[in-house]
Tab-separated table of C-alpha atoms and ligand atoms in Angstrom:
chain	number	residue	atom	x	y	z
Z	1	UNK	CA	0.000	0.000	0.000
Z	2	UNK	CA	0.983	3.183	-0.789
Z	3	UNK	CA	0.434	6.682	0.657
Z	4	UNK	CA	-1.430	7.882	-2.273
Z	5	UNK	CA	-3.780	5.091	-1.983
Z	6	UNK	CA	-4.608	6.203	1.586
Z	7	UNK	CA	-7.803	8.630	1.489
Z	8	UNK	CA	-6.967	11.578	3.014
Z	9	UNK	CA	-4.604	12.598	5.952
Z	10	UNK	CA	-1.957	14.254	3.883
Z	11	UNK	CA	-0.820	16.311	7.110
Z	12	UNK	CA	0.135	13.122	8.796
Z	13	UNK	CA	1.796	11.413	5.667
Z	14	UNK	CA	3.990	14.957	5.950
Z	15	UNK	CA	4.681	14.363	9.412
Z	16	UNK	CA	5.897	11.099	9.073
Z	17	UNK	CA	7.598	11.219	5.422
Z	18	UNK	CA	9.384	14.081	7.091
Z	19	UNK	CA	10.686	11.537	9.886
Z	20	UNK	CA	11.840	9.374	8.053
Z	21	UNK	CA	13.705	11.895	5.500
Z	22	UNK	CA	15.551	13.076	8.748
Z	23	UNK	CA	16.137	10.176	10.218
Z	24	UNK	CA	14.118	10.561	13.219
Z	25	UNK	CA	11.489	7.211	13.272
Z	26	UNK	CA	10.363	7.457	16.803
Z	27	UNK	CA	10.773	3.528	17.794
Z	28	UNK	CA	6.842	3.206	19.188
Z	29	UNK	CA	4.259	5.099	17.773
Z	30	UNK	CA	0.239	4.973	18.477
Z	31	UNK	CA	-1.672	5.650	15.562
Z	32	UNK	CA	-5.046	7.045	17.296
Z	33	UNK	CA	-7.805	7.391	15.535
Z	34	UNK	CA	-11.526	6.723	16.152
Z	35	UNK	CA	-14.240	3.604	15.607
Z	36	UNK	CA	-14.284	2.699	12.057
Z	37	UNK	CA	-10.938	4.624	11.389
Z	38	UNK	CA	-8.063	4.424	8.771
Z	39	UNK	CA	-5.314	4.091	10.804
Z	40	UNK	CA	-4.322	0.411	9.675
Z	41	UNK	CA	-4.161	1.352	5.763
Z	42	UNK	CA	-1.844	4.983	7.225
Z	43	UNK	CA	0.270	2.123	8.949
Z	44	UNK	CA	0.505	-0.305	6.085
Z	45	UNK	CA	1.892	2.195	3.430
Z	46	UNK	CA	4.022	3.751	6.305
Z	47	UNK	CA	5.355	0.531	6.583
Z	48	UNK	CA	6.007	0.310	2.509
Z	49	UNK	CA	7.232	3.786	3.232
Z	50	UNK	CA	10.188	2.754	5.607
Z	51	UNK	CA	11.431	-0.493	3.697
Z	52	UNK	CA	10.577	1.153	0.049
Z	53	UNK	CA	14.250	0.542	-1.654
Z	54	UNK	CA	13.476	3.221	-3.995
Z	55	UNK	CA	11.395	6.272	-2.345
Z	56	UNK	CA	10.021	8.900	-4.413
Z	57	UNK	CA	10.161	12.379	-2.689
Z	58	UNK	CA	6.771	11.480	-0.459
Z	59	UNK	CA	6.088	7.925	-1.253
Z	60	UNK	CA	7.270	4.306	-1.502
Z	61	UNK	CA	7.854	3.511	-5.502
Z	62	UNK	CA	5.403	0.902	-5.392
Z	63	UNK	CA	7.596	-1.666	-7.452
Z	64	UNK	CA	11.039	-2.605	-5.766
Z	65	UNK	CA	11.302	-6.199	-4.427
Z	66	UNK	CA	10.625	-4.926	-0.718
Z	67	UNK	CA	6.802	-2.742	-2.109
Z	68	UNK	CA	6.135	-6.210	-3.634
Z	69	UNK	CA	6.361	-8.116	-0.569
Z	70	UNK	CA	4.825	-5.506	1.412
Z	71	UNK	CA	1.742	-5.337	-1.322
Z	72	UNK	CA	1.298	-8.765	-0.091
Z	73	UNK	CA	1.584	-8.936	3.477
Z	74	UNK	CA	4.718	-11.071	3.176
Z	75	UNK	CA	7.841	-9.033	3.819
Z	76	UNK	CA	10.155	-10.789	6.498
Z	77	UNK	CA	10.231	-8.048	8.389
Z	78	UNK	CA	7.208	-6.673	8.404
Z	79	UNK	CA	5.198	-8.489	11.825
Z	80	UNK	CA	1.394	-7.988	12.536
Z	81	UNK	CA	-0.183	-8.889	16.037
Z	82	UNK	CA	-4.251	-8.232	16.405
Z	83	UNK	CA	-6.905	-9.675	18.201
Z	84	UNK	CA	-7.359	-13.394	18.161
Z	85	UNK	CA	-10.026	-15.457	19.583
Z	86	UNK	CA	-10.793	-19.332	20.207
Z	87	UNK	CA	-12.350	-21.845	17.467
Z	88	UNK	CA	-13.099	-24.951	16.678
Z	89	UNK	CA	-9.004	-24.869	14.851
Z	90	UNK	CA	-7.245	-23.399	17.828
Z	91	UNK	CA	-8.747	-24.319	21.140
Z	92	UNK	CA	-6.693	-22.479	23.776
Z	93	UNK	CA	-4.106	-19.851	23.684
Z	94	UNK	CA	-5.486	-18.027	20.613
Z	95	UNK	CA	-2.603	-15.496	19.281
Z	96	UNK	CA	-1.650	-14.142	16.225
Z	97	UNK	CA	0.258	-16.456	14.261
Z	98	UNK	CA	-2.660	-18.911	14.360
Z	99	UNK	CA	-4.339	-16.599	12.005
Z	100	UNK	CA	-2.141	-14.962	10.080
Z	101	UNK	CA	-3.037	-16.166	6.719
Z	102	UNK	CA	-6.811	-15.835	7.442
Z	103	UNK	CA	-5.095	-11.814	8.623
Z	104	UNK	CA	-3.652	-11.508	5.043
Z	105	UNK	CA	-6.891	-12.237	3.525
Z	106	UNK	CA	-8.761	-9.876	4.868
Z	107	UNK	CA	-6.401	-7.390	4.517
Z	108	UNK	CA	-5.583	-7.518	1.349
Z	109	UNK	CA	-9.523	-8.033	0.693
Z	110	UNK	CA	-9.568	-4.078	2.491
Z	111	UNK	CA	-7.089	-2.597	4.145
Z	112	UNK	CA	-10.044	-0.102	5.571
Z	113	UNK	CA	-11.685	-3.581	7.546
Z	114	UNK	CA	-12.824	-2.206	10.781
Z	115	UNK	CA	-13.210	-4.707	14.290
Z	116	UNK	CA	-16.352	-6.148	13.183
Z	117	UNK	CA	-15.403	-7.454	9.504
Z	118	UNK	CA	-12.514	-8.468	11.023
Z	119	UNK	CA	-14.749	-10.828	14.069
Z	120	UNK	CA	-17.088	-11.736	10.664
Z	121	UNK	CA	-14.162	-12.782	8.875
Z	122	UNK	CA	-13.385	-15.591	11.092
Z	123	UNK	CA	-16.747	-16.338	11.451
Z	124	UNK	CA	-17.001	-15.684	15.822
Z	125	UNK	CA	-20.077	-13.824	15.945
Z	126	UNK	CA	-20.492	-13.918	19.522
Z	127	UNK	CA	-16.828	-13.299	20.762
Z	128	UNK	CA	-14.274	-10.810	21.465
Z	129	UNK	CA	-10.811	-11.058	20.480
Z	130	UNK	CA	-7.521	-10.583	23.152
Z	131	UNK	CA	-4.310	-10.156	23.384
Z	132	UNK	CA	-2.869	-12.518	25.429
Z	133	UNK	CA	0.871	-12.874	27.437
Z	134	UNK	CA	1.291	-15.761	24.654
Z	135	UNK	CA	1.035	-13.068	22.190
Z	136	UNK	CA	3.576	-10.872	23.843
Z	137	UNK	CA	6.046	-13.319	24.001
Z	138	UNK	CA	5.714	-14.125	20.867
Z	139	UNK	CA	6.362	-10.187	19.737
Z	140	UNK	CA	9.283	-10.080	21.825
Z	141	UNK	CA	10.603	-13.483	20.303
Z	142	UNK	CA	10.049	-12.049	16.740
Z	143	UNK	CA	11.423	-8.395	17.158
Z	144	UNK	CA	14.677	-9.541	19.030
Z	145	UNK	CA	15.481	-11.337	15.812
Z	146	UNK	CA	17.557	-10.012	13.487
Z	147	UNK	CA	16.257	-7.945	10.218
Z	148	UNK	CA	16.364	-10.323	7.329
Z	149	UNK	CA	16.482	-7.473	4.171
Z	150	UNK	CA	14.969	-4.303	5.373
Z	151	UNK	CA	16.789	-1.837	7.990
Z	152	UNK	CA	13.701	-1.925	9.836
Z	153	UNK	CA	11.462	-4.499	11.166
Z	154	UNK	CA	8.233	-3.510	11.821
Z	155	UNK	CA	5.009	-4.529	14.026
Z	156	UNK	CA	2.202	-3.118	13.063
Z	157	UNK	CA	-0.295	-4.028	16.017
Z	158	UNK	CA	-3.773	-3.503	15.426
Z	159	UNK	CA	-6.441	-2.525	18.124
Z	160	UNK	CA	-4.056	-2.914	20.716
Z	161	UNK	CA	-7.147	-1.602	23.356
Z	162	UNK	CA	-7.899	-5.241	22.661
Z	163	UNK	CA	-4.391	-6.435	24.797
Z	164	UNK	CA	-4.497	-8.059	28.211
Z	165	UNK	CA	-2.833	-6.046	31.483
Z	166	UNK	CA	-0.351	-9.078	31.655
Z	167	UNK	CA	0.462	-8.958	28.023
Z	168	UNK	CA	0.766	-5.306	28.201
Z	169	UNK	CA	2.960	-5.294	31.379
Z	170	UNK	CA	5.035	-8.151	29.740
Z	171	UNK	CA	6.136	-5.507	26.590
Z	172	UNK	CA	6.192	-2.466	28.750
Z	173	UNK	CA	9.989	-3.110	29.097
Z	174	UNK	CA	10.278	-4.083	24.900
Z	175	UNK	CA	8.426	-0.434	24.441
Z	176	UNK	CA	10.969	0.838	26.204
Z	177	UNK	CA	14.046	-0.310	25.337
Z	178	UNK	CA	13.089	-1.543	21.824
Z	179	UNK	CA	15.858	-3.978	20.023
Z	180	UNK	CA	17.851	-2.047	17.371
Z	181	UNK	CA	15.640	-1.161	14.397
Z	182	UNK	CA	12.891	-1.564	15.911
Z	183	UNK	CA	9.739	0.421	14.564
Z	184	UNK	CA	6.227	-0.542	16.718
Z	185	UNK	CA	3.108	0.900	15.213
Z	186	UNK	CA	-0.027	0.786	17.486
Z	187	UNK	CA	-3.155	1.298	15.903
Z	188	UNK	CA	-5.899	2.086	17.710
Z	189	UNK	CA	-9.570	3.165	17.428
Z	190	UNK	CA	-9.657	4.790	21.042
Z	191	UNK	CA	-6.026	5.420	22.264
Z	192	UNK	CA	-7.291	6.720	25.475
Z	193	UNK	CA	-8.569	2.631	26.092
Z	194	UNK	CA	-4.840	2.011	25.893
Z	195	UNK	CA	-3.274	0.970	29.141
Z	196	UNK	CA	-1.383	4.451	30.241
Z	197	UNK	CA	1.688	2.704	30.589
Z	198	UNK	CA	1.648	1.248	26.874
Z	199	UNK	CA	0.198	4.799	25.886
Z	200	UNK	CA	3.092	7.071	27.814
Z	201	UNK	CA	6.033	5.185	25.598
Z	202	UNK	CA	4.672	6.136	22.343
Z	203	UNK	CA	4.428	8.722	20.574
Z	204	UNK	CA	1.195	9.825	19.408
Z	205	UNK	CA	-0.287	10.063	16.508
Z	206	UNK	CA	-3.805	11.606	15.856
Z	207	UNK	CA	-5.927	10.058	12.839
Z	208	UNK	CA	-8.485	12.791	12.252
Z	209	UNK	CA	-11.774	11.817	10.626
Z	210	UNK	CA	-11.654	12.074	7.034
Z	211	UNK	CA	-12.659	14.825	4.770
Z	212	UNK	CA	-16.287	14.102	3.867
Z	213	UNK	CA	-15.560	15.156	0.332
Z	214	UNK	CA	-12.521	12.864	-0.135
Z	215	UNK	CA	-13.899	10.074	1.353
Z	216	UNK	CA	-16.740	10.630	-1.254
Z	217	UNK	CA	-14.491	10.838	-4.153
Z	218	UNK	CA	-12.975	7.841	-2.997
Z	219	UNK	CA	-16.092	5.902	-2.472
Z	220	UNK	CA	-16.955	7.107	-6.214
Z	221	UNK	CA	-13.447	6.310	-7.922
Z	222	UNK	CA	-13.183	2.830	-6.505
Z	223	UNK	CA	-16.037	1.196	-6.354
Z	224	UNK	CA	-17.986	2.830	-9.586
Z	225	UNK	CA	-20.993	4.490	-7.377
Z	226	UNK	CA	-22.842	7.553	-7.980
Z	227	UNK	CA	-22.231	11.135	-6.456
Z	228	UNK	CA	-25.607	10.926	-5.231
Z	229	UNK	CA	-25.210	7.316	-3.461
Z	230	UNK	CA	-21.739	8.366	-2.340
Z	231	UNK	CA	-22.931	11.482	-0.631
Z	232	UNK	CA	-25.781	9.325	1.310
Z	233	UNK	CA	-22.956	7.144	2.652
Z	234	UNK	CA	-20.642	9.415	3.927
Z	235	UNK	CA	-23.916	11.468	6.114
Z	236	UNK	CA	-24.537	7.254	7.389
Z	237	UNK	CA	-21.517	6.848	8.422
Z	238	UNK	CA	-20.237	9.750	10.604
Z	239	UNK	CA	-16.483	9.369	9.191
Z	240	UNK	CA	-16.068	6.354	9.832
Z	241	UNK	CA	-13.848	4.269	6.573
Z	242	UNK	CA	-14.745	0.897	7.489
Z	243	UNK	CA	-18.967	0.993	7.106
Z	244	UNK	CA	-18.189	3.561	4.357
Z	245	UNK	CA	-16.738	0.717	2.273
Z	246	UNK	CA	-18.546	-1.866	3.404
Z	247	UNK	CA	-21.735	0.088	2.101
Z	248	UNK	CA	-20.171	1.269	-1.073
Z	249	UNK	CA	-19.159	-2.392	-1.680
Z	250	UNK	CA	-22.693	-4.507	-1.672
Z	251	UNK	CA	-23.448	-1.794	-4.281
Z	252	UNK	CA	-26.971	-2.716	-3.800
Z	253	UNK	CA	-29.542	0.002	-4.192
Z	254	UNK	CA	-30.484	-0.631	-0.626
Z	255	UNK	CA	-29.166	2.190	1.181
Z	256	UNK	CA	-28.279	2.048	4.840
Z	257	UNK	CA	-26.742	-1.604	6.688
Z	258	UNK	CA	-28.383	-4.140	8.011
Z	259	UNK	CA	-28.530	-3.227	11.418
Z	260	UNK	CA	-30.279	0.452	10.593
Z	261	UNK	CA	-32.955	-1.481	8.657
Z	262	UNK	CA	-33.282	-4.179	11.568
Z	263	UNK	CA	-33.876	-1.421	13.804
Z	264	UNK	CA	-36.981	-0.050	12.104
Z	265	UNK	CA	-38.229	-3.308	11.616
Z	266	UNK	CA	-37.465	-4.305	15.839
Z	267	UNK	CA	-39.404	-0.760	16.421
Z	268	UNK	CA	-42.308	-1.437	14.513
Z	269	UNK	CA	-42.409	-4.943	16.009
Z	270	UNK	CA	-42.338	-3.128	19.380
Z	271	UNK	CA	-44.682	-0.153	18.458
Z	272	UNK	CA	-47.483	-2.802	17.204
Z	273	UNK	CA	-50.624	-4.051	19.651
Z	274	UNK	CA	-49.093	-7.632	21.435
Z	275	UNK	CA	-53.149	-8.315	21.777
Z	276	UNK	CA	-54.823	-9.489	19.037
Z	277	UNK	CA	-58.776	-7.927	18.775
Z	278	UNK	CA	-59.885	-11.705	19.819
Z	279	UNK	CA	-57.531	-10.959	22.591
Z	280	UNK	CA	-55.020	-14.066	21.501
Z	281	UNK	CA	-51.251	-12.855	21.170
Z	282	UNK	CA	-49.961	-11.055	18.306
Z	283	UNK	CA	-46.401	-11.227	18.490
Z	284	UNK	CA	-45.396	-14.317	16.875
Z	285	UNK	CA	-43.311	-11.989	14.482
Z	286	UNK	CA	-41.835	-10.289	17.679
Z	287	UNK	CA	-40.887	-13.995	19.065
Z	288	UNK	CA	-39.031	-14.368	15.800
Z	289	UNK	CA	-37.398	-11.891	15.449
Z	290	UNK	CA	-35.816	-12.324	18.660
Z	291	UNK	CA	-35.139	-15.696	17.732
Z	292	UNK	CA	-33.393	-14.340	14.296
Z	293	UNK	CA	-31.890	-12.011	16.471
Z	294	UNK	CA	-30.383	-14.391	19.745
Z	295	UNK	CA	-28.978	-16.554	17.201
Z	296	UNK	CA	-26.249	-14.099	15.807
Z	297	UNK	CA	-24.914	-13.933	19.322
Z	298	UNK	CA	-24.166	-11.539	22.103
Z	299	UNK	CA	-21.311	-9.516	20.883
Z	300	UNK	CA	-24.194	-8.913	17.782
Z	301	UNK	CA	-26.625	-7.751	19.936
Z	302	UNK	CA	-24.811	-5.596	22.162
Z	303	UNK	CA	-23.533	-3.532	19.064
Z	304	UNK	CA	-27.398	-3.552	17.709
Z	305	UNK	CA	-28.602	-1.952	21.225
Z	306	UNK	CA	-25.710	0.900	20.923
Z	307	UNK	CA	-26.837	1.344	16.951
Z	308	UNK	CA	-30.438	1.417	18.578
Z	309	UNK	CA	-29.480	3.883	21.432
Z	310	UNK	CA	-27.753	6.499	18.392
Z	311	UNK	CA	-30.476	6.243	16.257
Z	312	UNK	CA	-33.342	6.336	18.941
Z	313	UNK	CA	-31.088	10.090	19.479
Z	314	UNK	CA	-31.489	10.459	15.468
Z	315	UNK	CA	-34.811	9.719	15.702
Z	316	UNK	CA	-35.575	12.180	18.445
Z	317	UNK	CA	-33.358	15.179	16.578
Z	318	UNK	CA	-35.286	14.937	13.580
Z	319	UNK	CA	-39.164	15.059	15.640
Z	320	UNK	CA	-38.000	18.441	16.847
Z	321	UNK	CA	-36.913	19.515	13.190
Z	322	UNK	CA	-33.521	19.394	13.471
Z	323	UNK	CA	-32.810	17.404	10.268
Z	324	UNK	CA	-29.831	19.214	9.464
Z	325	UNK	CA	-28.264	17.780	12.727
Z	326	UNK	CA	-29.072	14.084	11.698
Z	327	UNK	CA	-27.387	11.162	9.469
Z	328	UNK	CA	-30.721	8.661	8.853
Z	329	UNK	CA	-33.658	10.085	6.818
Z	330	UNK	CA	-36.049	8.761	4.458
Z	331	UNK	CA	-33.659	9.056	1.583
Z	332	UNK	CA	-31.155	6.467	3.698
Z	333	UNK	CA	-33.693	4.022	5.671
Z	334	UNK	CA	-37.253	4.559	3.830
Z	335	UNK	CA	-39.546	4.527	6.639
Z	336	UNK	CA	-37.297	6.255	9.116
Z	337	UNK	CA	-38.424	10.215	9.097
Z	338	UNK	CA	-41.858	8.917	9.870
Z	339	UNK	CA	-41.087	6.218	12.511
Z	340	UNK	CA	-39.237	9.330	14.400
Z	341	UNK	CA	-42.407	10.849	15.285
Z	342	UNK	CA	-43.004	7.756	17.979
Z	343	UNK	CA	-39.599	8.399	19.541
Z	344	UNK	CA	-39.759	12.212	20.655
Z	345	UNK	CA	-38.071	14.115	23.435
Z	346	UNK	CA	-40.697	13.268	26.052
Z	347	UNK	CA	-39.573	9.270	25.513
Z	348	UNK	CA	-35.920	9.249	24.174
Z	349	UNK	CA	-34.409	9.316	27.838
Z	350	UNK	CA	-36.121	6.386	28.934
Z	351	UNK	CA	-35.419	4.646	25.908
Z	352	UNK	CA	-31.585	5.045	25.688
Z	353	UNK	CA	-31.461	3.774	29.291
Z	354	UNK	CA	-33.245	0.521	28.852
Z	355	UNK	CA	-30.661	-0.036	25.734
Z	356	UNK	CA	-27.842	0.814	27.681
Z	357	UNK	CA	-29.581	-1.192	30.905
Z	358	UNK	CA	-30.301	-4.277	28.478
Z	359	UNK	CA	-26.381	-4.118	26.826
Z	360	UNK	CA	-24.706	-4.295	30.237
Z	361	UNK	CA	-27.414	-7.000	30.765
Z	362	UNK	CA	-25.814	-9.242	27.532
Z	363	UNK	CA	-22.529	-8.348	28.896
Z	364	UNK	CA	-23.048	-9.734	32.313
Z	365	UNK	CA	-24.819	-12.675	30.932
Z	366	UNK	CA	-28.330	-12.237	31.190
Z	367	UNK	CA	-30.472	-14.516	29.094
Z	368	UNK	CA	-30.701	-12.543	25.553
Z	369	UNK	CA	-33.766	-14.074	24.779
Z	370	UNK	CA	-35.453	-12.866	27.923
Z	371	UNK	CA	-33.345	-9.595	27.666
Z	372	UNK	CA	-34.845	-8.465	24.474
Z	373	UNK	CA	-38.326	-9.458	25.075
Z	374	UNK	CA	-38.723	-7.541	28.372
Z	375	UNK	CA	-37.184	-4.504	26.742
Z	376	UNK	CA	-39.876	-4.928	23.606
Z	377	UNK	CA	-42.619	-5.045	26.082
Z	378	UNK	CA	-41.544	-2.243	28.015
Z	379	UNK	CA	-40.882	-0.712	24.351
Z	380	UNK	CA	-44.320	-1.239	23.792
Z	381	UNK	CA	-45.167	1.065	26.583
Z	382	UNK	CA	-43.027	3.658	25.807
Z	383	UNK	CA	-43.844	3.711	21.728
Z	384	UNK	CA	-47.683	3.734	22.635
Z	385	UNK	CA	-48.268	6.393	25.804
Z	386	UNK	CA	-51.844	5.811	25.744
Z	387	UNK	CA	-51.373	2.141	26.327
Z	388	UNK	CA	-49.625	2.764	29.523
M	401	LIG	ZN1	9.653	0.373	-3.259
């Protein structure tokens, strides 16, 4: 990857082309940007940057043995650590290396892949990745070898929030006192998640959001979409690079993902009678939904109640006509401007604190079944004030 193929930041491409021209690579840096952010791709043609055997003025050529390698994930020196998790493959002691190749897949499928294509890549709905002390030792092990072509070798470790206190404590010392040519690159989405001890031997640097303009033109140059289309995406996704692409890729005329349509179709579930006039139940489609819904697991559903709690706020900015403030309208999820007028400012507090009671429910365990149909009834309550 290249620095002209990542959208944006040209201030921080300076920065760091400028480090390298004077011979000044700080040892540990922390790329911190924000959810969804580019900071992987920035750290990738960095990377290409600092082994390139032929630099242009501001870039790596793109074409010399070590850009080749580095193109494809493969150079000797070039090291990746990032979340790992248990599976069916590797039982215990998930780290790195047990996914590597599955890592270069994805990454060369987009370099933009944010936490969650990452988890859907390996197919673990329903778990988080670590960082575990297994994982540090293995860093340590690889960086104290010696470089095998480049001056450098490099560890680009992504999401790094994502590392254990033990691990962390184990390459506090490595951080320090890094072997010679050493380069760490941390890239995270929330730097201030970062352990303050990992986070005070690096040197920052800020991702800002992208440009919604150039992220537009990007969207439009690389994956053939419309102005129009483009324009919609960028308001959706608040600057964040990873939905943007993901969007832009289905290239279906379905605006908006998944999860914004699944949360007009939960609220309508919710806002609809559970009597039937005969006064049997009416909620078999509720009951299956939260079948649907249980099955793609907890880490799923928690991120669907904080999408819920952000667009319940949407919902409420645009009933007191402040569409100018809001991403979602009609012209993104059909049906949303006139759902909004259920969720107002005389329910939205009571709302976003049963989502945020019901996620730390899923996190400590609770029954998600259960969970979700207690919040849909109380939902019910809150959707139809006349009912209560
Ligand atoms: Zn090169």
């Amino acid at each position: 990857m290249r620095f002209s193929e990542v959208i944006g930041l040209q201030e921080v491409k300076d920065r760091l082309v400028s480090a390298v021209k004077e011979d000044r690579v700080s040892h540990a840096q922390l790329f911190s940007g924000h959810k969804g952010s580019h900071g992987l791709a920035l750290a990738l043609a960095y990377a290409s940057f600092l082994m390139c055997e032929n630099r242009t003025h501001d870039d790596s050529c793109g074409v010399c043995p070590a850009c080749v390698k580095n193109d494809k994930l493969v150079h000797p020196d070039l090291h990746f650590s990032f979340p790992a998790v248990t599976t069916p493959e590797v039982k215990e002691k998930p780290r790195s290396m047990n996914f590597i190749e599955k890592w270069r897949g994805a990454v060369l499928d987009n370099p933009y892949l944010g936490l969650d294509d990452w988890y859907d890549h390996l197919g673990v709905g329903n778990k988080q990745g670590f960082m575990s002390v297994e994982e540090a030792n293995d860093i340590m092990r690889k960086m104290s070898l010696k470089t095998f072509e480049s001056p450098f070798k490099i560890l680009i470790m992504w999401m790094p929030e994502k590392m254990r206190v033990d691990a962390a404590n184990k390459l506090l010392k490595t951080l320090e006192e890094p072997p010679p040519g050493s380069v760490f690159v941390l890239v995270a989405e929330d730097g201030n998640a970062l352990l303050s001890t990992i986070r005070s031997r690096t040197q920052l640097v800020r991702i800002p959001v992208p440009d919604p303009g150039l992220l537009a033109e990007y969207l439009i140059q690389s994956y053939k979409i419309d102005s129009e289309k483009a324009k919609r995406i960028v308001r959706i996704v608040d600057g964040q690079v990873a939905p943007a692409i993901s969007m832009a890729r289905i290239g279906s005329e379905e605006m908006g993902t998944p999860m914004e349509h699944e949360f007009i179709h939960w609220m309508r579930l919710c806002y609809m009678p559970f009597y039937a006039k005969d006064g049997t139940y009416a909620w078999n489609d509720l009951n299956d939904w939260i079948d649907e819904t249980n099955k793609k697991g907890k880490e799923h559903i928690k991120r669907f109640l904080a999408f819920c709690s952000d667009a319940s706020r949407e919902c409420m900015l645009l009933s007191v006509g402040a569409g100018n403030l809001v991403r979602f309208d009609d012209s993104v999820i059909p049906g949303f401007g006139k759902f909004s007028r259920f969720i107002h400012s005389g329910n939205v507090e009571a709302i976003m604190e049963l989502l945020g009671k019901a996620s730390y429910g899923v996190e400590r365990n609770a029954n998600p079944r259960i969970l979700l149909l207690d919040l849909s009834f109380k939902l019910n309550v809150l959707l139809n004030p006349r009912s209560s």
